[in-house]
Short mmCIF file of C-alpha atoms and ligand atoms in Angstrom, two decimals:
data_model
loop_
_atom_site.label_atom_id
_atom_site.label_comp_id
_atom_site.label_asym_id
_atom_site.label_seq_id
_atom_site.Cartn_x
_atom_site.Cartn_y
_atom_site.Cartn_z
CA MET A 1273 92.80 31.95 97.81
CA GLU A 1274 89.14 32.46 96.83
CA THR A 1275 88.46 34.77 93.92
CA VAL A 1276 87.00 38.04 94.80
CA THR A 1277 84.25 39.01 92.39
CA ALA A 1278 83.41 42.49 91.46
CA GLN A 1279 80.12 42.16 93.33
CA ASP A 1280 82.03 41.08 96.52
CA ARG A 1281 84.16 44.13 96.24
CA THR A 1282 81.21 46.63 95.69
CA THR A 1283 79.49 44.93 98.57
CA ALA A 1284 82.51 45.25 100.77
CA PHE A 1285 83.05 48.86 99.88
CA ASP A 1286 79.44 49.77 100.56
CA ALA A 1287 79.35 47.99 103.84
CA ALA A 1288 82.50 49.77 104.96
CA VAL A 1289 80.99 53.11 104.15
CA ALA A 1290 77.79 52.37 105.61
CA ALA A 1291 79.31 51.10 108.84
CA ASP A 1292 81.38 54.42 109.05
CA GLU A 1293 84.61 52.51 108.56
CA ARG A 1294 87.38 54.18 106.62
CA ILE A 1295 88.36 53.25 103.15
CA GLU A 1296 92.26 52.85 102.84
CA PRO A 1297 94.47 53.33 99.84
CA ARG A 1298 94.73 49.67 99.00
CA ASP A 1299 91.17 48.85 99.34
CA TRP A 1300 89.14 48.44 96.22
CA MET A 1301 86.87 51.52 95.55
CA PRO A 1302 84.55 52.60 92.70
CA ASP A 1303 86.39 54.61 89.99
CA ALA A 1304 84.04 57.54 90.52
CA TYR A 1305 84.82 57.56 94.20
CA ARG A 1306 88.49 57.68 93.49
CA ALA A 1307 87.93 60.50 90.88
CA THR A 1308 85.81 62.56 93.13
CA LEU A 1309 88.40 62.38 95.93
CA VAL A 1310 91.20 63.31 93.61
CA ARG A 1311 89.40 66.24 92.39
CA GLN A 1312 88.55 67.52 95.82
CA ILE A 1313 91.68 66.84 97.52
CA ALA A 1314 93.59 68.40 94.50
CA GLN A 1315 91.48 71.39 94.65
CA HIS A 1316 91.98 71.71 98.39
CA ALA A 1317 95.80 71.24 98.17
CA HIS A 1318 95.92 73.91 95.40
CA SER A 1319 93.96 76.26 97.69
CA GLU A 1320 96.34 75.88 100.49
CA ILE A 1321 99.44 76.70 98.46
CA ILE A 1322 97.73 79.47 96.40
CA GLY A 1323 96.37 80.71 99.64
CA MET A 1324 99.99 81.54 100.72
CA GLN A 1325 100.15 84.35 98.25
CA PRO A 1326 97.72 87.05 99.51
CA GLU A 1327 99.10 86.80 102.97
CA ALA A 1328 102.78 86.56 101.98
CA ASN A 1329 102.26 89.82 100.33
CA TRP A 1330 102.27 91.45 103.84
CA ILE A 1331 105.30 89.61 105.48
CA THR A 1332 107.90 92.20 104.74
CA ARG A 1333 105.55 94.94 105.85
CA ALA A 1334 104.07 93.41 109.08
CA PRO A 1335 103.77 96.17 111.60
CA SER A 1336 105.94 94.51 114.37
CA LEU A 1337 108.30 91.59 114.64
CA ARG A 1338 105.72 89.79 116.62
CA ARG A 1339 103.25 89.95 113.89
CA LYS A 1340 105.79 89.12 111.16
CA ALA A 1341 106.88 85.92 113.06
CA ILE A 1342 103.30 84.87 113.35
CA LEU A 1343 102.48 85.54 109.62
CA ILE A 1344 105.63 83.63 108.50
CA ALA A 1345 104.58 80.67 110.68
CA LYS A 1346 100.99 80.82 109.31
CA VAL A 1347 102.05 80.97 105.65
CA GLN A 1348 104.56 78.25 106.33
CA ASP A 1349 101.61 76.10 107.77
CA GLU A 1350 99.58 76.55 104.64
CA ALA A 1351 102.55 75.08 102.64
CA GLY A 1352 102.53 72.21 105.00
CA HIS A 1353 98.74 71.68 104.46
CA GLY A 1354 99.35 71.64 100.80
CA LEU A 1355 101.88 68.88 101.35
CA TYR A 1356 99.71 66.83 103.52
CA LEU A 1357 96.90 67.05 100.88
CA TYR A 1358 99.23 66.30 97.85
CA SER A 1359 100.36 63.15 99.85
CA ALA A 1360 96.66 62.21 100.36
CA ALA A 1361 95.93 62.59 96.66
CA GLU A 1362 99.03 60.56 95.87
CA THR A 1363 97.68 57.46 97.77
CA LEU A 1364 94.99 57.53 95.16
CA GLY A 1365 97.50 57.11 92.52
CA THR A 1366 97.78 60.64 91.26
CA GLY A 1367 101.32 62.04 91.31
CA ARG A 1368 102.16 65.59 92.54
CA ASP A 1369 103.58 66.68 89.23
CA GLU A 1370 100.36 65.81 87.45
CA LEU A 1371 98.41 67.88 89.90
CA LEU A 1372 100.65 70.87 89.68
CA ASP A 1373 100.55 70.62 85.91
CA LYS A 1374 96.79 70.77 86.03
CA LEU A 1375 96.79 73.69 88.43
CA HIS A 1376 99.23 75.61 86.23
CA SER A 1377 97.35 74.97 83.13
CA GLY A 1378 93.93 75.95 84.64
CA ARG A 1379 92.51 72.40 84.41
CA GLN A 1380 92.09 72.25 88.14
CA LYS A 1381 90.79 74.93 90.38
CA TYR A 1382 91.58 76.38 93.82
CA SER A 1383 89.31 78.26 96.20
CA SER A 1384 87.93 81.54 94.61
CA ILE A 1385 88.61 83.41 97.73
CA PHE A 1386 92.32 83.78 96.89
CA ASN A 1387 91.59 85.68 93.82
CA TYR A 1388 90.86 88.82 95.91
CA PRO A 1389 93.74 91.12 96.79
CA THR A 1390 95.13 92.07 100.12
CA LEU A 1391 95.01 95.84 100.00
CA THR A 1392 95.84 96.66 103.56
CA TRP A 1393 97.46 95.05 106.68
CA ALA A 1394 93.95 94.59 108.08
CA ASP A 1395 93.25 92.05 105.38
CA VAL A 1396 95.71 89.78 107.02
CA GLY A 1397 93.59 89.86 110.12
CA ALA A 1398 90.26 89.57 108.22
CA ILE A 1399 91.56 86.60 106.19
CA GLY A 1400 92.73 84.78 109.54
CA TRP A 1401 89.31 85.44 111.06
CA LEU A 1402 86.97 84.87 108.19
CA VAL A 1403 88.78 82.94 105.50
CA ASP A 1404 90.55 80.47 107.89
CA GLY A 1405 87.21 80.50 109.93
CA ALA A 1406 85.14 79.53 107.05
CA ALA A 1407 87.81 76.87 106.10
CA ILE A 1408 87.57 75.40 109.54
CA THR A 1409 83.87 75.15 109.28
CA ASN A 1410 84.18 73.30 106.28
CA GLN A 1411 87.08 71.10 107.35
CA VAL A 1412 86.09 69.85 110.76
CA PRO A 1413 83.52 67.56 109.34
CA LEU A 1414 86.11 66.35 106.71
CA CYS A 1415 88.03 64.83 109.76
CA ARG A 1416 85.46 62.07 109.51
CA CYS A 1417 85.52 61.69 105.76
CA SER A 1418 85.26 58.07 104.51
CA TYR A 1419 88.75 58.05 102.92
CA GLY A 1420 91.27 57.49 105.61
CA PRO A 1421 94.28 59.37 104.34
CA TYR A 1422 92.14 62.53 103.64
CA ALA A 1423 90.58 62.42 107.03
CA ARG A 1424 93.89 62.07 108.79
CA ALA A 1425 95.38 64.98 106.80
CA MET A 1426 92.25 67.05 107.99
CA VAL A 1427 92.72 66.24 111.50
CA ARG A 1428 96.31 67.54 111.53
CA ILE A 1429 95.20 70.61 109.40
CA CYS A 1430 92.26 71.45 111.76
CA LYS A 1431 94.59 71.49 114.71
CA GLU A 1432 96.85 73.98 113.02
CA GLU A 1433 94.10 76.07 111.66
CA SER A 1434 92.78 77.17 114.97
CA PHE A 1435 96.03 79.22 115.67
CA HIS A 1436 95.35 80.84 112.10
CA GLN A 1437 92.00 81.97 113.08
CA ARG A 1438 92.88 83.21 116.63
CA GLN A 1439 95.87 85.26 115.53
CA GLY A 1440 93.66 86.90 112.79
CA TYR A 1441 91.04 87.71 115.25
CA GLU A 1442 93.52 89.20 117.76
CA SER A 1443 95.10 91.29 115.05
CA LEU A 1444 91.73 92.57 113.82
CA LEU A 1445 90.76 93.30 117.55
CA ALA A 1446 93.90 95.27 118.09
CA LEU A 1447 93.17 97.48 114.94
CA SER A 1448 89.43 97.83 115.91
CA ARG A 1449 90.36 99.10 119.22
CA GLY A 1450 93.28 101.26 117.99
CA THR A 1451 93.07 104.83 116.44
CA PRO A 1452 90.02 105.78 114.32
CA GLU A 1453 92.07 105.18 111.24
CA GLN A 1454 92.97 101.75 112.31
CA HIS A 1455 89.38 100.92 113.21
CA GLU A 1456 88.32 102.19 109.81
CA MET A 1457 90.90 99.93 108.18
CA ALA A 1458 89.60 96.97 110.03
CA GLN A 1459 85.99 97.58 109.15
CA ASP A 1460 86.96 98.12 105.51
CA ALA A 1461 88.69 94.81 105.38
CA VAL A 1462 85.73 93.02 106.92
CA ASN A 1463 83.31 94.76 104.37
CA ARG A 1464 85.51 93.31 101.56
CA TRP A 1465 86.07 89.81 102.98
CA TRP A 1466 82.67 89.00 104.40
CA TRP A 1467 80.69 88.00 101.25
CA PRO A 1468 83.64 86.20 99.40
CA SER A 1469 84.02 84.16 102.79
CA LEU A 1470 80.42 83.12 102.52
CA MET A 1471 80.93 81.97 98.96
CA MET A 1472 83.56 79.62 100.09
CA PHE A 1473 80.90 77.13 101.16
CA GLY A 1474 80.14 76.70 97.50
CA PRO A 1475 76.81 77.14 95.54
CA PRO A 1476 73.47 76.77 97.20
CA ASP A 1477 72.39 73.06 97.79
CA ASP A 1478 69.86 73.20 94.95
CA GLU A 1479 72.61 73.91 92.52
CA SER A 1480 75.65 72.01 93.85
CA ALA A 1481 76.50 69.56 91.15
CA HIS A 1482 78.30 66.95 93.22
CA SER A 1483 76.87 67.18 96.73
CA ALA A 1484 74.40 64.28 96.86
CA GLN A 1485 76.92 61.67 95.72
CA SER A 1486 79.53 62.94 97.98
CA MET A 1487 77.16 62.89 100.87
CA ALA A 1488 76.31 59.17 100.09
CA TRP A 1489 79.85 58.33 100.02
CA LYS A 1490 80.36 60.11 103.29
CA ILE A 1491 83.08 62.31 101.84
CA LYS A 1492 80.97 65.24 102.62
CA ARG A 1493 78.83 65.16 105.98
CA HIS A 1494 76.92 68.40 105.65
CA SER A 1495 75.34 70.57 102.89
CA ASN A 1496 76.92 73.78 101.62
CA ASP A 1497 73.90 75.84 103.00
CA GLU A 1498 74.03 74.13 106.38
CA LEU A 1499 77.64 74.85 106.90
CA ARG A 1500 77.32 78.44 105.59
CA GLN A 1501 74.61 78.92 108.11
CA ARG A 1502 76.73 77.56 110.84
CA PHE A 1503 79.55 79.99 110.00
CA VAL A 1504 77.17 82.99 109.92
CA ASP A 1505 75.77 82.08 113.38
CA ILE A 1506 79.36 81.73 114.70
CA CYS A 1507 80.62 85.04 113.24
CA VAL A 1508 77.75 87.34 114.45
CA PRO A 1509 78.68 87.51 118.12
CA GLN A 1510 82.36 87.37 117.32
CA ALA A 1511 81.89 90.63 115.18
CA GLU A 1512 80.14 92.17 118.07
CA THR A 1513 83.11 91.58 120.35
CA LEU A 1514 85.34 93.03 117.69
CA GLY A 1515 83.22 96.13 117.49
CA LEU A 1516 82.94 95.74 113.80
CA THR A 1517 79.82 95.36 111.52
CA LEU A 1518 79.17 92.68 109.17
CA PRO A 1519 78.23 94.38 105.93
CA ASP A 1520 74.75 92.86 105.44
CA PRO A 1521 71.68 95.04 106.30
CA GLU A 1522 69.47 91.81 106.16
CA LEU A 1523 71.49 90.08 108.86
CA LYS A 1524 69.23 89.33 111.92
CA TRP A 1525 68.37 86.67 114.45
CA ASN A 1526 65.33 84.64 113.40
CA GLU A 1527 63.81 83.37 116.59
CA ASP A 1528 61.66 80.70 114.83
CA ARG A 1529 64.54 79.21 112.95
CA GLY A 1530 67.07 79.63 115.81
CA HIS A 1531 69.49 81.06 113.19
CA HIS A 1532 70.39 84.31 111.62
CA ASP A 1533 68.75 85.29 108.46
CA PHE A 1534 71.24 86.94 105.96
CA GLY A 1535 70.88 88.61 102.55
CA PRO A 1536 71.31 87.09 99.25
CA ILE A 1537 74.77 86.15 97.91
CA ASP A 1538 75.77 87.59 94.60
CA TRP A 1539 76.53 84.37 92.81
CA THR A 1540 77.19 86.14 89.57
CA GLU A 1541 80.33 87.60 91.11
CA PHE A 1542 81.17 83.98 92.38
CA ARG A 1543 80.93 82.52 88.79
CA GLU A 1544 82.93 85.33 87.35
CA VAL A 1545 85.72 84.83 89.76
CA LEU A 1546 85.49 81.04 89.25
CA LYS A 1547 85.76 81.61 85.41
CA GLY A 1548 88.92 83.48 85.87
CA ASN A 1549 87.73 86.94 85.90
CA GLY A 1550 88.49 87.72 89.43
CA PRO A 1551 90.80 90.57 90.44
CA CYS A 1552 93.92 88.33 91.05
CA ASN A 1553 93.36 85.09 89.15
CA GLU A 1554 96.04 85.73 86.63
CA GLN A 1555 98.54 87.12 88.98
CA ARG A 1556 98.21 84.05 91.35
CA ILE A 1557 98.78 81.45 88.59
CA THR A 1558 101.63 83.56 87.07
CA GLN A 1559 103.35 83.76 90.51
CA ARG A 1560 102.87 80.10 91.23
CA LYS A 1561 104.45 79.14 87.90
CA ARG A 1562 107.34 81.45 88.43
CA ALA A 1563 107.96 80.04 91.79
CA HIS A 1564 107.91 76.63 90.48
CA ASP A 1565 110.16 77.38 87.48
CA GLU A 1566 112.59 79.44 89.62
CA GLY A 1567 112.87 76.58 92.07
CA ALA A 1568 113.93 74.16 89.34
CA TRP A 1569 117.69 74.56 90.01
CA VAL A 1570 117.12 73.77 93.71
CA ARG A 1571 115.30 70.35 92.76
CA GLU A 1572 118.03 69.63 90.25
CA ALA A 1573 120.87 70.44 92.67
CA ALA A 1574 119.27 68.24 95.44
CA ALA A 1575 118.83 65.33 93.01
CA ALA A 1576 122.44 65.73 91.67
CA TYR A 1577 123.77 65.67 95.34
CA ALA A 1578 121.74 62.69 96.19
CA ALA A 1579 122.87 60.71 93.07
CA LYS A 1580 126.56 61.46 94.05
CA HIS A 1581 126.32 60.73 97.67
CA ASP A 1582 123.66 58.58 98.54
CA THR A 1583 123.84 54.86 99.13
CA ALA A 1584 120.59 54.88 101.09
CA ARG A 1585 118.39 55.33 98.09
CA HIS A 1586 120.14 52.56 96.07
CA THR A 1587 119.81 50.23 98.84
CA ALA A 1588 116.15 51.02 99.19
CA GLN A 1589 115.53 50.56 95.46
CA ALA A 1590 117.40 47.27 95.24
CA GLY A 1591 115.65 45.93 98.26
CA ALA A 1592 112.20 46.80 96.96
CA ALA A 1593 110.03 43.87 98.17
CA PRO A 1594 108.02 41.83 95.59
CA ALA A 1595 104.92 43.26 97.00
CA ALA A 1596 106.02 46.57 95.45
CA ALA A 1597 105.08 45.14 92.10
CA THR A 1598 101.46 44.77 92.91
CA ALA A 1599 101.01 47.21 95.73
CA PRO A 1600 100.27 50.77 94.57
CA LEU A 1601 103.09 52.32 96.61
CA HIS A 1602 101.94 55.86 96.61
CA GLY A 1603 102.30 56.35 100.36
CA GLU A 1604 100.55 54.74 103.17
CA ALA A 1605 101.75 51.38 101.86
CA THR A 1606 101.14 49.84 105.32
CA ALA A 1607 97.61 51.28 105.78
CA MET B 1311 114.63 69.08 84.16
CA THR B 1312 114.31 67.07 87.42
CA GLU B 1313 110.91 66.78 88.66
CA SER B 1314 110.05 66.00 92.33
CA THR B 1315 108.43 62.58 91.41
CA ASP B 1316 111.87 61.51 90.47
CA TRP B 1317 112.53 61.67 94.10
CA PRO B 1318 111.69 58.60 96.04
CA LEU B 1319 108.82 58.56 98.47
CA TRP B 1320 109.40 58.14 102.13
CA GLU B 1321 107.13 57.17 105.09
CA VAL B 1322 107.77 59.20 108.14
CA PHE B 1323 107.42 57.84 111.69
CA VAL B 1324 107.34 60.13 114.77
CA ARG B 1325 108.04 59.29 118.35
CA SER B 1326 106.09 62.03 120.23
CA ARG B 1327 107.63 61.36 123.57
CA ARG B 1328 110.35 59.22 125.15
CA GLY B 1329 108.67 55.84 126.12
CA LEU B 1330 106.34 55.73 123.13
CA SER B 1331 106.72 53.96 119.95
CA HIS B 1332 107.24 55.67 116.68
CA THR B 1333 104.03 56.10 114.95
CA HIS B 1334 103.28 56.71 111.21
CA ALA B 1335 102.83 60.32 110.50
CA GLY B 1336 102.63 60.57 106.78
CA SER B 1337 104.83 60.65 103.74
CA LEU B 1338 106.92 62.90 101.67
CA HIS B 1339 109.28 63.10 98.72
CA ALA B 1340 112.97 63.76 99.06
CA PRO B 1341 116.06 63.05 97.13
CA ASP B 1342 118.00 61.17 99.91
CA ALA B 1343 117.61 59.97 103.44
CA GLU B 1344 119.22 63.18 104.99
CA MET B 1345 116.83 65.62 103.03
CA ALA B 1346 113.88 63.26 103.83
CA LEU B 1347 114.72 63.75 107.66
CA ARG B 1348 114.90 67.51 107.34
CA ASN B 1349 111.67 67.65 105.25
CA ALA B 1350 110.12 65.46 107.85
CA ARG B 1351 111.18 67.70 110.59
CA ASP B 1352 109.77 70.75 108.84
CA LEU B 1353 106.45 69.07 107.75
CA TYR B 1354 105.60 66.91 110.66
CA THR B 1355 107.21 68.45 113.80
CA ARG B 1356 106.62 72.20 113.54
CA ARG B 1357 105.05 72.06 116.92
CA ASN B 1358 107.18 69.94 119.07
CA GLU B 1359 105.34 66.88 117.92
CA GLY B 1360 108.42 64.61 118.11
CA VAL B 1361 111.64 63.82 119.87
CA SER B 1362 112.62 61.29 117.26
CA LEU B 1363 112.06 60.78 113.51
CA TRP B 1364 112.36 57.77 111.22
CA VAL B 1365 112.16 57.99 107.48
CA VAL B 1366 111.74 54.75 105.59
CA PRO B 1367 111.69 54.39 101.68
CA SER B 1368 108.06 53.49 100.84
CA ALA B 1369 109.29 50.95 98.37
CA ALA B 1370 111.03 49.09 101.21
CA ILE B 1371 107.78 48.27 102.92
CA THR B 1372 106.04 44.92 102.28
CA ALA B 1373 102.36 45.15 103.10
CA SER B 1374 99.74 42.43 103.56
CA SER B 1375 97.13 42.42 100.85
CA PRO B 1376 93.68 43.91 101.61
CA ASP B 1377 92.14 41.20 99.35
CA GLU B 1378 93.37 38.45 101.61
CA LYS B 1379 92.41 40.45 104.75
CA ASP B 1380 90.03 37.80 105.98
CA SER B 1381 91.99 34.65 105.17
CA PHE B 1382 95.33 36.18 106.23
CA PHE B 1383 94.06 37.05 109.67
CA GLU B 1384 91.75 34.22 110.03
CA PRO B 1385 94.05 31.99 112.25
CA ALA B 1386 93.37 34.41 115.26
CA GLY B 1387 89.62 34.40 114.67
CA ASP B 1388 88.67 31.18 116.35
CA LYS B 1389 90.99 31.45 119.46
CA PRO B 1390 89.06 33.34 122.04
CA TYR B 1391 90.95 31.40 124.66
CA ARG B 1392 93.84 33.69 124.04
CA HIS B 1393 91.98 36.53 125.81
CA PRO B 1394 91.53 36.65 129.69
CA THR B 1395 87.94 37.20 129.41
CA PHE B 1396 87.45 33.68 128.07
CA TYR B 1397 87.78 32.24 131.55
CA GLU B 1398 85.14 32.04 134.19
CA ILE B 1399 86.40 32.73 137.59
CA PRO B 1400 84.22 32.60 140.84
CA GLU B 1401 82.98 35.79 142.14
CA GLY B 1402 85.14 37.39 144.82
CA VAL B 1403 88.55 35.93 143.77
CA LYS B 1404 90.96 38.79 143.86
CA HIS B 1405 94.13 39.71 141.98
CA LEU B 1406 93.37 37.48 138.99
FE1 FE2 C 3074 95.41 75.76 105.65
FE1 FE2 C 3075 94.93 78.40 107.55
#
């Protein structure tokens, strides 16, 4: 076998990215590429599972059995999204416990949007429409991300997200067309969720720390501002059909640009929430740690049961192929 | 305390319809094969994506090395005559 030099590897990596091919777990990749992916995928995974909390808040109080079943299914999906993403991170050699540790100790972040409270039932509709809607706008381009496992996870997630957005829209529409009080509740929810949803796209392009390198690596395909604009343009007619107003007096169609102009975003608020001073930061992490700790006995019981009964596991370990010694077997071993 | 990484990793394969092969869907952690199957059902077939599931311990998979990619698959590289398009057949010949 010929020796593969560092130069060859870099060239092969650059060529694969340039040719729009996917990088797979066992391919060589620059350390910074790996680190960027772990950071982004981890933050994304954390957002999925922390995002379960604001909506789970309303499961027991959903207004009908239909809405309750839908909401349970949606929250369960978000748990699934978290798992797909933790798996993708694991293919890069970063274990789940390490990531959960970093989430619990505040060393890794999740999307700021989940630090806002869900005050009324209408918030569940507004989250589905706006928060899942913004997430979809962000995530659709990630289906073509240069890292294979992340792109594949995103394909799966995007398919499932479209139900999330539609159920939210339908729920909000029912309220908007309901009694004056219900309409008012829907409008109030939109008023509170609109601006935080726009912040989900991240800081403006000229302040975005990692954007340029991520674009060069094709982890990211569009800039923050580009995606934010796309989202605004999508939402305006949807709000009209809902019969609700988006809380921005400067929002108007700009014929020359072919886009909607919108008012300035309060980035001070964004940074404050990011720093941990949002309305629910502490509650979210406390709840997450509590769920993790209170689930410990389940993990222990399952492990004890497995140790007692299982032969499959022992066979599997005894039969581990020699390749396992060199291959980073963090999932997608065959990729 | 037992942490989830003590649990082995499993690769999940889903047969989406009868008549099709099982296809790799992703991976998950589980303490044993039975739990791996149940977790796989909840994680990868929430919308009737499958009629059959396989779970395989990831450690049981032997994979070709990406570094040898070219040399390993090279034997097939210079044999275009294995493809039907290699052969020139006069125009108008049918069913061939
Ligand atoms: Fe999600
Ligand atoms: Fe969602």
